[in-house]
CSV table of C-alpha atoms in Angstrom, one decimal:
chain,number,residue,atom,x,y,z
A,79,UNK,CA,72.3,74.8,170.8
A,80,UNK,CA,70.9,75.2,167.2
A,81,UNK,CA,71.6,78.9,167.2
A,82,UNK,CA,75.0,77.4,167.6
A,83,UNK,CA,75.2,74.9,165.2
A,84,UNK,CA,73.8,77.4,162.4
A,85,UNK,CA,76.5,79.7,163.4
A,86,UNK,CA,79.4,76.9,162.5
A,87,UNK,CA,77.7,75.9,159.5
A,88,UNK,CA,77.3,79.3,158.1
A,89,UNK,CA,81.1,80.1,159.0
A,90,UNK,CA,82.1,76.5,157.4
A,91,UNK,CA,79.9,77.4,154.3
A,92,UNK,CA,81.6,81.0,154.4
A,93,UNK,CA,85.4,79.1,154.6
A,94,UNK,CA,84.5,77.0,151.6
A,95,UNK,CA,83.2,79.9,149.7
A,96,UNK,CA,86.3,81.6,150.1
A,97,UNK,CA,88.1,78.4,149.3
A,98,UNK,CA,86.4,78.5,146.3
A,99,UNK,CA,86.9,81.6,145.3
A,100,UNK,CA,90.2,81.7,145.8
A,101,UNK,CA,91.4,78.5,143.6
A,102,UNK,CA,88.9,80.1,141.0
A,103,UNK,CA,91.3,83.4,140.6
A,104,UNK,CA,94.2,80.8,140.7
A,105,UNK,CA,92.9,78.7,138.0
A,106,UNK,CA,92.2,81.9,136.1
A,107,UNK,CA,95.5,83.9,136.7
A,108,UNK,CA,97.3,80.6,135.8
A,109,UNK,CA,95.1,80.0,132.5
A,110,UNK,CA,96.2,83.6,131.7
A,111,UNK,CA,99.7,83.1,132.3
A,112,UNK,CA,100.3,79.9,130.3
A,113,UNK,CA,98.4,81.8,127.2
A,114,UNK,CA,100.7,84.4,127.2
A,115,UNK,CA,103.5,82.1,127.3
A,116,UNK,CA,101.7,80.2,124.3
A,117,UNK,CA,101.0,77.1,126.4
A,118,UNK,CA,97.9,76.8,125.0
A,119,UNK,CA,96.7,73.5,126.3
A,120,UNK,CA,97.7,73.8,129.6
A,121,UNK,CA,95.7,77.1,129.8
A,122,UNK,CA,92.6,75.2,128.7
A,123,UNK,CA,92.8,72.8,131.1
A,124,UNK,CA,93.5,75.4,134.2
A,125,UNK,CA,90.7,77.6,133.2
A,126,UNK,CA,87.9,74.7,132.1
A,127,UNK,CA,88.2,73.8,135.9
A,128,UNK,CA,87.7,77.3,136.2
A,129,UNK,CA,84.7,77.0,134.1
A,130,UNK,CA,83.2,74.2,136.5
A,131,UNK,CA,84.1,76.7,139.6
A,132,UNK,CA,82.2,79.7,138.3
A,133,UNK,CA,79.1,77.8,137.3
A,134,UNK,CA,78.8,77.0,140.9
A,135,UNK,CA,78.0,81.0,141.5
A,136,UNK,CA,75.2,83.0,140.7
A,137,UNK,CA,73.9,83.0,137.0
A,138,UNK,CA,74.6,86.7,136.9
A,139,UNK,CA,78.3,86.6,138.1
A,140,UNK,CA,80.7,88.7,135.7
A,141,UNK,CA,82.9,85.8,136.2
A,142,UNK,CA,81.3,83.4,133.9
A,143,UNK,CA,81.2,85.8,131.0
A,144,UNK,CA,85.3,86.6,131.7
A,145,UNK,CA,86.5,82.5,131.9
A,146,UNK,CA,84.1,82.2,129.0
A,147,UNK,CA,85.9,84.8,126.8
A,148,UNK,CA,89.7,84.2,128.0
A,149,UNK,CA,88.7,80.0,126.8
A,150,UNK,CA,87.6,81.9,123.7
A,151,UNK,CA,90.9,83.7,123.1
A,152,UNK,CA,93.0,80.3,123.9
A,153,UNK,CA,91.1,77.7,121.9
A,154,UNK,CA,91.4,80.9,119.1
A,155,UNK,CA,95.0,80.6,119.0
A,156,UNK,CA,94.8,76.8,119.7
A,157,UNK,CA,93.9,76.9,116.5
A,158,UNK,CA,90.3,75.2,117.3
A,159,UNK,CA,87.8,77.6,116.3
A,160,UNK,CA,84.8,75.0,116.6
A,161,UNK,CA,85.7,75.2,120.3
A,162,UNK,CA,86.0,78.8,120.2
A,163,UNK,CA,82.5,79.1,118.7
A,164,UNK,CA,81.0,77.3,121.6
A,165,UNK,CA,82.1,79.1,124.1
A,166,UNK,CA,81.3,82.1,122.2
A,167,UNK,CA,77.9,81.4,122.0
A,168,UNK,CA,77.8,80.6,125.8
A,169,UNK,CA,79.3,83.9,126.5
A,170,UNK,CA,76.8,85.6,124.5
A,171,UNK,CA,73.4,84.0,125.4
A,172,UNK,CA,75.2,84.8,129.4
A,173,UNK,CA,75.1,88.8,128.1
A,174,UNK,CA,71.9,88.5,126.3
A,175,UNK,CA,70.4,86.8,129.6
A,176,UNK,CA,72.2,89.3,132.3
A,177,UNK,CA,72.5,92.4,130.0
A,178,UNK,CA,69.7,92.4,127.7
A,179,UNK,CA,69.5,91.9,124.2
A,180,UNK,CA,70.5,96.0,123.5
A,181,UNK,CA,73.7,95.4,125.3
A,182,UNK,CA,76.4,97.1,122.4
A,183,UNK,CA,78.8,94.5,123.5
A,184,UNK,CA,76.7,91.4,121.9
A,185,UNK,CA,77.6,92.7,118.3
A,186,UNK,CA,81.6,93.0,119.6
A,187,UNK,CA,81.3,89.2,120.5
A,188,UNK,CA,78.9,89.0,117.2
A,189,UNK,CA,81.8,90.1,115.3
A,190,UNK,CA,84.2,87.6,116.7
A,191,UNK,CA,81.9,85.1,116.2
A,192,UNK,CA,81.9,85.7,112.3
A,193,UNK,CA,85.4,85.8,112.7
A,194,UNK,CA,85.6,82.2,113.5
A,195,UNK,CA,83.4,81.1,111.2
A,196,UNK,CA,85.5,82.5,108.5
A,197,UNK,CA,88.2,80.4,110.3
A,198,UNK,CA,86.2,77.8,109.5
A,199,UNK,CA,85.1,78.5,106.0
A,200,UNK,CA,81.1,78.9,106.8
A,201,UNK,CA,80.9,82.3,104.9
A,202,UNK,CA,77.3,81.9,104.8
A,203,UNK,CA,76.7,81.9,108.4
A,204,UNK,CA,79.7,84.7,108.9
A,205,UNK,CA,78.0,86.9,106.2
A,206,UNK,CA,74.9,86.5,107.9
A,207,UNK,CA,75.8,87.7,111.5
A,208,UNK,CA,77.7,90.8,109.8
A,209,UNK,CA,74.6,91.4,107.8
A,210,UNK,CA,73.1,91.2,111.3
A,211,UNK,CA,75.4,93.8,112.8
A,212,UNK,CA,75.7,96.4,110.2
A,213,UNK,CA,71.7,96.7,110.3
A,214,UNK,CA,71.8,97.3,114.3
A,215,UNK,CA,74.6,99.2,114.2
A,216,UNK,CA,72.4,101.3,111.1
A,217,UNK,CA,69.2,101.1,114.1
A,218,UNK,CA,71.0,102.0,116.3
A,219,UNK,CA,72.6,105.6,114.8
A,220,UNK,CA,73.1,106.9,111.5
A,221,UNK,CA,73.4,105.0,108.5
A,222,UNK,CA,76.7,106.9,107.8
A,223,UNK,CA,78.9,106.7,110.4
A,224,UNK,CA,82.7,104.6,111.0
A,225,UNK,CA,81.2,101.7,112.4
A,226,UNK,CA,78.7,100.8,109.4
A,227,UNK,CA,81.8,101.7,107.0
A,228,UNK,CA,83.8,98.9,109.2
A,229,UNK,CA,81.0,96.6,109.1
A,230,UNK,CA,80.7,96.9,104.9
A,231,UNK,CA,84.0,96.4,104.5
A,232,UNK,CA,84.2,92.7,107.0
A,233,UNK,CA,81.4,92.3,104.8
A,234,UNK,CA,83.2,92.6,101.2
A,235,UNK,CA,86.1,90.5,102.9
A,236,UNK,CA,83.4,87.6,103.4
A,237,UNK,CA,82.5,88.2,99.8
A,238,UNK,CA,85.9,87.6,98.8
A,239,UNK,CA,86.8,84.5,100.4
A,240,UNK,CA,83.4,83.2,98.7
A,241,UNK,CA,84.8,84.3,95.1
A,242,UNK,CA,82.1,87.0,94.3
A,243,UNK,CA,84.3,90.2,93.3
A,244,UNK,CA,81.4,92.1,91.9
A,245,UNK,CA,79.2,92.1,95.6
A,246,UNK,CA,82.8,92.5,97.4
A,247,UNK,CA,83.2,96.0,95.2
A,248,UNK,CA,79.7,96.9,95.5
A,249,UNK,CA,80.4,96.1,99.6
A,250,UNK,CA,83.8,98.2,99.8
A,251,UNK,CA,82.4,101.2,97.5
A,252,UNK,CA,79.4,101.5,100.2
A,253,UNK,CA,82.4,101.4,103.2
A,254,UNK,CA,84.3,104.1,101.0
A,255,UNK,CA,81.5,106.3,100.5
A,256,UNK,CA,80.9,107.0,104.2
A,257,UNK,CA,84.5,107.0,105.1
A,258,UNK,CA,84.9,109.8,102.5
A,259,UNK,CA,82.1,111.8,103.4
A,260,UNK,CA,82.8,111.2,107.5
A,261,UNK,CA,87.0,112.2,106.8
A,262,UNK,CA,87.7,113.5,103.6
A,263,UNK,CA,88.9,111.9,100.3
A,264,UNK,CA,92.7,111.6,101.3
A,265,UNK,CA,92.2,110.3,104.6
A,266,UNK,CA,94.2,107.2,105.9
A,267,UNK,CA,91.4,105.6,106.8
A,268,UNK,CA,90.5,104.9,103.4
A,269,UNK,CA,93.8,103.0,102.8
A,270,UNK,CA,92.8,99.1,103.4
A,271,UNK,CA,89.8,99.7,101.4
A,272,UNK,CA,90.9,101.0,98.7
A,273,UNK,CA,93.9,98.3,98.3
A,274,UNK,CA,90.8,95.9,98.1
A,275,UNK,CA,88.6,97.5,96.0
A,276,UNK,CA,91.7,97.6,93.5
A,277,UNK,CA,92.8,94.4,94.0
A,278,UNK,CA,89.0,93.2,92.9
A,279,UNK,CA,88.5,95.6,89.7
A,280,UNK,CA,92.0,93.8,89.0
A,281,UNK,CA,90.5,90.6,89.6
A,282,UNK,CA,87.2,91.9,87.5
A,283,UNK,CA,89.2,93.0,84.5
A,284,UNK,CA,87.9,96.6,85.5
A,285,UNK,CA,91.2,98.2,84.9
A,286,UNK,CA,90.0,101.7,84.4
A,287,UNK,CA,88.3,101.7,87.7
A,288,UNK,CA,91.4,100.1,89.4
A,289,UNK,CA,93.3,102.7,87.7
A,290,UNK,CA,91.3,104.7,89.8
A,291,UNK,CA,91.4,103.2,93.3
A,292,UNK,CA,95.5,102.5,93.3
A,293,UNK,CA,95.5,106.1,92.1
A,294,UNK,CA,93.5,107.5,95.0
A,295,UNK,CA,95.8,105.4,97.3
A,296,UNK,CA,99.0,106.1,95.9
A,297,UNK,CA,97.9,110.4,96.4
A,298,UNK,CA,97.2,110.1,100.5
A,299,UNK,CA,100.1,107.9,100.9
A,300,UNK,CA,102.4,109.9,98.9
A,301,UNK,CA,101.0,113.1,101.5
A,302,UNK,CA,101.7,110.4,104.3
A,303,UNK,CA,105.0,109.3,103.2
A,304,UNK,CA,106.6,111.1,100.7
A,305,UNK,CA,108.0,109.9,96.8
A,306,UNK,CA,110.2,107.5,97.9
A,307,UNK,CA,108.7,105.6,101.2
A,308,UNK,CA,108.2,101.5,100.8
A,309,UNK,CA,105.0,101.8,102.4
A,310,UNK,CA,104.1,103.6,98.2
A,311,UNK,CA,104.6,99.3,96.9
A,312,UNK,CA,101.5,98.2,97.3
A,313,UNK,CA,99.6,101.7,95.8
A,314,UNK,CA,102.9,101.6,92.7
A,315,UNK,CA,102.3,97.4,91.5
A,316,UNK,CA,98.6,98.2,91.5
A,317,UNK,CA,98.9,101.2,89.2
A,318,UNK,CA,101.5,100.0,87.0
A,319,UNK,CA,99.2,96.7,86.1
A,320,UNK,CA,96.1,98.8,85.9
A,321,UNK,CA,97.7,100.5,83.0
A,322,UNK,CA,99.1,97.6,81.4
A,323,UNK,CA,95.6,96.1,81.5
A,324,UNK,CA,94.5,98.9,79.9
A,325,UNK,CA,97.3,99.1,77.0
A,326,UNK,CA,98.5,102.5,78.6
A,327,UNK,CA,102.0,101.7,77.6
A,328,UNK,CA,102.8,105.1,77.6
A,329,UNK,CA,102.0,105.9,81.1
A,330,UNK,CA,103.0,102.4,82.6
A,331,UNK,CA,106.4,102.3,81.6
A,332,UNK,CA,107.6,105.3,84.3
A,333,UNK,CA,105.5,103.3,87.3
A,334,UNK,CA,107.2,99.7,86.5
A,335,UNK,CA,110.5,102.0,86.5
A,336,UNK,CA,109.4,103.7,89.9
A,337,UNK,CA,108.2,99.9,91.5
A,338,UNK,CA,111.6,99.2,90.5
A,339,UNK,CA,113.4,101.8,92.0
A,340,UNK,CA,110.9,101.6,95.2
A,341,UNK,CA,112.0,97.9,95.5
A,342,UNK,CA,116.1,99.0,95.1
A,343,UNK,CA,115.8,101.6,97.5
A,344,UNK,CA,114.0,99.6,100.4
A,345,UNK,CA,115.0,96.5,99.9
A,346,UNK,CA,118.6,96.4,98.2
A,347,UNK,CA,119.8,95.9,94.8
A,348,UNK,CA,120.1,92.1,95.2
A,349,UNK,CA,116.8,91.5,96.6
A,350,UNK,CA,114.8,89.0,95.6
A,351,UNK,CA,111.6,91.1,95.2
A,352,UNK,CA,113.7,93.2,92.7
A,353,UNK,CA,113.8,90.1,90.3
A,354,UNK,CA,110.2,89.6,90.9
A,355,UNK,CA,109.8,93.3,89.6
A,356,UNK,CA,111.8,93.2,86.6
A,357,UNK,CA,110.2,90.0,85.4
A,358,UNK,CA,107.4,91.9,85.2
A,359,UNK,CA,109.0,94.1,83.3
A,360,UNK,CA,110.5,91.7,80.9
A,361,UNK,CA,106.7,90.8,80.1
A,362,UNK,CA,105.4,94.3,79.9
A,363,UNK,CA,108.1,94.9,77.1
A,364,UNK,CA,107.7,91.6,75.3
A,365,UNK,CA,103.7,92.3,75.3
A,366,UNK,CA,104.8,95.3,73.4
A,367,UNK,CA,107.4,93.4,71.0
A,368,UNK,CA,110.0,95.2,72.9
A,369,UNK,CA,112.5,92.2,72.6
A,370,UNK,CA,115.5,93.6,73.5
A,371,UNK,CA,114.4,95.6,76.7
A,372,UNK,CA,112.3,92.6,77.7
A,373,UNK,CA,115.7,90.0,77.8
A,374,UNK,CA,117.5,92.6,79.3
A,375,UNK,CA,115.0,93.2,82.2
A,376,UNK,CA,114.8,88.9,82.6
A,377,UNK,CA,118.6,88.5,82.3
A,378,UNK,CA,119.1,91.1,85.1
A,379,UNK,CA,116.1,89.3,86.9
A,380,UNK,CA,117.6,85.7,86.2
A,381,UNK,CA,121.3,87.5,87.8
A,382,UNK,CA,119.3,88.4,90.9
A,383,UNK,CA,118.1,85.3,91.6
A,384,UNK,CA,121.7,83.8,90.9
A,385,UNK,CA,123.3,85.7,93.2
A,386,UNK,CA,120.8,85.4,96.0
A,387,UNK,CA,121.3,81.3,95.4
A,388,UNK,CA,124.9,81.7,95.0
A,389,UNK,CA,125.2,83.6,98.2
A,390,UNK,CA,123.4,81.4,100.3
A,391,UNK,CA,125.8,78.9,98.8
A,392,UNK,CA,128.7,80.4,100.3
A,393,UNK,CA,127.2,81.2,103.3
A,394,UNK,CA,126.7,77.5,104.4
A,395,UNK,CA,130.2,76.7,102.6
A,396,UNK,CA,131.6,79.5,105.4
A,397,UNK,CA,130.0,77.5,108.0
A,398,UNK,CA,131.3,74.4,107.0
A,399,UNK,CA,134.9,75.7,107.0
A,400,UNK,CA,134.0,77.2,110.7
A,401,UNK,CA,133.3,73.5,111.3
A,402,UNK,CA,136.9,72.5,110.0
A,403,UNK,CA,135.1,70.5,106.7
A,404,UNK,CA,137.3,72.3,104.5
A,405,UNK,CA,136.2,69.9,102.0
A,406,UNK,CA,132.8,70.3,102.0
A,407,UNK,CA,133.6,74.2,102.2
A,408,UNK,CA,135.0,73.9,98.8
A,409,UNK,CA,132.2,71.8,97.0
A,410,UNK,CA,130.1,74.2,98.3
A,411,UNK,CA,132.1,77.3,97.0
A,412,UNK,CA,131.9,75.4,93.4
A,413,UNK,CA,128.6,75.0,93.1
A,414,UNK,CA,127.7,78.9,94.2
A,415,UNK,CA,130.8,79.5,91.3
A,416,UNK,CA,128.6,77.2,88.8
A,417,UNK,CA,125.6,79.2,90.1
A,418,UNK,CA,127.2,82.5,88.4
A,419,UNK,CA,127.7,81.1,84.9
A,420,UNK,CA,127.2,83.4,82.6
A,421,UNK,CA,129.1,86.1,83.6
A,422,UNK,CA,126.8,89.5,85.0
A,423,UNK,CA,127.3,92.6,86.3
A,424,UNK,CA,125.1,91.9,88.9
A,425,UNK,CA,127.5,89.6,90.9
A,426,UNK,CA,131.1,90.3,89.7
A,427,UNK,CA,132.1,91.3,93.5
A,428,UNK,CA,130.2,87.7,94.5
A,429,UNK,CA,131.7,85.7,92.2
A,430,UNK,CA,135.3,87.5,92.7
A,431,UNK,CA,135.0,86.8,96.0
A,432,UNK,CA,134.4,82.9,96.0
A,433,UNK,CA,137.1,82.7,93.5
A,434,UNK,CA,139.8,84.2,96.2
A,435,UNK,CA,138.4,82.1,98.5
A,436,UNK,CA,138.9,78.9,96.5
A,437,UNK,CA,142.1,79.8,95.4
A,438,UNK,CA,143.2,80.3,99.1
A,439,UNK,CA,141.7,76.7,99.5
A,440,UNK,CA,144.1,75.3,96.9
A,441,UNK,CA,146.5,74.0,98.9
A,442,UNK,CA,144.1,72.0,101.4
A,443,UNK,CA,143.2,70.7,98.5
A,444,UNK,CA,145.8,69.2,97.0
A,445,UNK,CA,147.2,67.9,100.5
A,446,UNK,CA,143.8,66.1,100.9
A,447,UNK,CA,144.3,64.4,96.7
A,448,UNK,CA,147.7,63.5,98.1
A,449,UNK,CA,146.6,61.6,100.8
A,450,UNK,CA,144.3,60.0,99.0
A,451,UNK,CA,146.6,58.9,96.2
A,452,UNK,CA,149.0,57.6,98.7
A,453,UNK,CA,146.1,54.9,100.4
């Protein structure tokens, strides 16, 4: 008879085990699905009752380590990264207990974790777990390898959100120094680095040394892309800046030309980002007393951003006629007309345009002042 009632009760506590087990994968499966559909609360709330399920298992089951890291990723996009961390933590001391503390997937999660504190502006305490990493990434192998160069340059980006240029430089040279000697000097890999590193001798006035760095950009992506690729921008505005810093008139007038011509070519004639390049024109030439060039470049800049206005004017002034407000249409069409006072070459098909259409409008016009002089 007891033989008999252990039997039951074991096949009872089997039956709720699997009972368990099974709304724990539904809870998860359906925490996953609602992230991906960017229902982040409701996949909090299916997987922290997942959370409460798992912790009813063995300390050592895989599972608590995987809810702890998919609550990670959805109070992460959530947008609550003091969440995040805690759950974080939790998935790390689980690895550190099951694993071991030489388990290479602590510095993964270590390196999220300074992500989030980033998030949450405490660079001191980010900078201090990548400092943390790169030196068991440096115990653990050589000192010159890609994943020390990775950690020095997370490193220089901490340093840069704290405002300290000259130990972000110091950080990215030491990432560029083993990515060099790992690759070779026109490597891709080198790219985000080197946009940095120029981007702070900028920021430290070093313009002979960001001469350099944009210069050393611009060379592997020109071998990557060719002369005129758009993917050249960011290597081009650097360069042409670093030689206006330096005075290098000479040798900055042909990149500011070639930025221009980038920003034609990929972008359209009429593009906003062209007028942001020829203001910066128009003050490299008045820096050099070059009055005339520097008003043309700002009157073709001040055009640009005319037309783009004037454009969107008429655009909603179509819409409206769509909509059968004729007259709305035509105040509309007037103010995107005003919007091309004075006269420039830049929009004569624009503003020749608008005028046919107004003209066309005329009539409607003078219907609708009729019937309003009549009431």
């Amino acid at each position: 008879m007891g033989s008999q009632r252990f039997c039951a009760l074991l096949a009872l506590s089997l039956i709720l085990t699997a009972q368990a087990q099974t709304e724990l994968e539904r809870l998860v499966q359906s925490g996953n699905a609602s992230y991906m559909r960017g229902e982040y609360e409701t996949a909090r709330q299916a997987l922290e009752q997942a959370w409460k399920l798992v912790q009813e298992t063995a300390p050592e089951n895989p599972v608590r380590y995987d809810v702890l890291k998919r609550l990670v990723a959805v109070q992460t996009a959530a947008g609550q990264p003091a969440e995040a961390d805690n759950y974080l933590q939790q998935a790390i001391t689980w690895r550190q207990n099951v694993a071991g503390e030489a388990d290479p997937a602590i510095l993964t999660d270590m390196i999220e974790d300074a992500a989030l504190c980033r998030t949450m502006h405490d660079y001191e305490r980010a900078l201090g777990i990548l400092e943390g990493v790169r030196n068991a990434h440096i115990r653990a192998g050589e000192l010159e390898n890609a994943v020390v160069a990775a950690d020095f340059s997370r490193i220089a980006q901490v340093y840069l959100e704290q405002k300290k240029p000259e130990d972000a430089a110091e950080a990215l040279t030491a990432a560029l120094n083993i990515l060099t000697k790992l690759n070779a000097e026109d490597h891709p890999s080198l790219l985000p680095d080197l946009d940095r590193l120029g981007e702070v001798r900028i920021t430290l006035r070093q313009y002979d040394k960001a001469e350099e760095a944009f210069r050393h950009a611009l060379v592997i992506r020109e071998r990557l892309y060719g002369k005129d690729h758009a993917n050249l921008l960011t290597s081009v505005d650097g360069l042409a800046y670093a030689y206006f810093g330096q005075k290098k008139y000479q040798e900055a007038e042909p990149v500011y030309q070639r930025l221009l011509g980038l920003w034609q070519l990929s972008a359209g004639k009429e593009h906003p980002m062209v007028a942001l390049t020829l203001a910066k024109v128009a003050v490299f030439y008045r820096e050099q007393k070059k009055w005339a060039q520097g008003q043309e470049a700002a009157d073709s800049a001040n055009a640009i951003r005319a037309h783009f206005l004037a454009s969107g004017l008429a655009q909603e002034a179509t819409e409206r006629l769509g909509e059968d407000k004729k007259d709305e249409a035509m105040a509309l069409y007037r103010r995107a007309l005003a919007a091309l006072d004075p006269p420039h070459p830049v929009f004569e098909g624009l503003r020749a345009q608008i005028e046919k259409t107004l003209t066309a409008l005329q009539p409607f016009r003078k219907s609708l002042d009729g019937r309003r002089g009549r009431k």
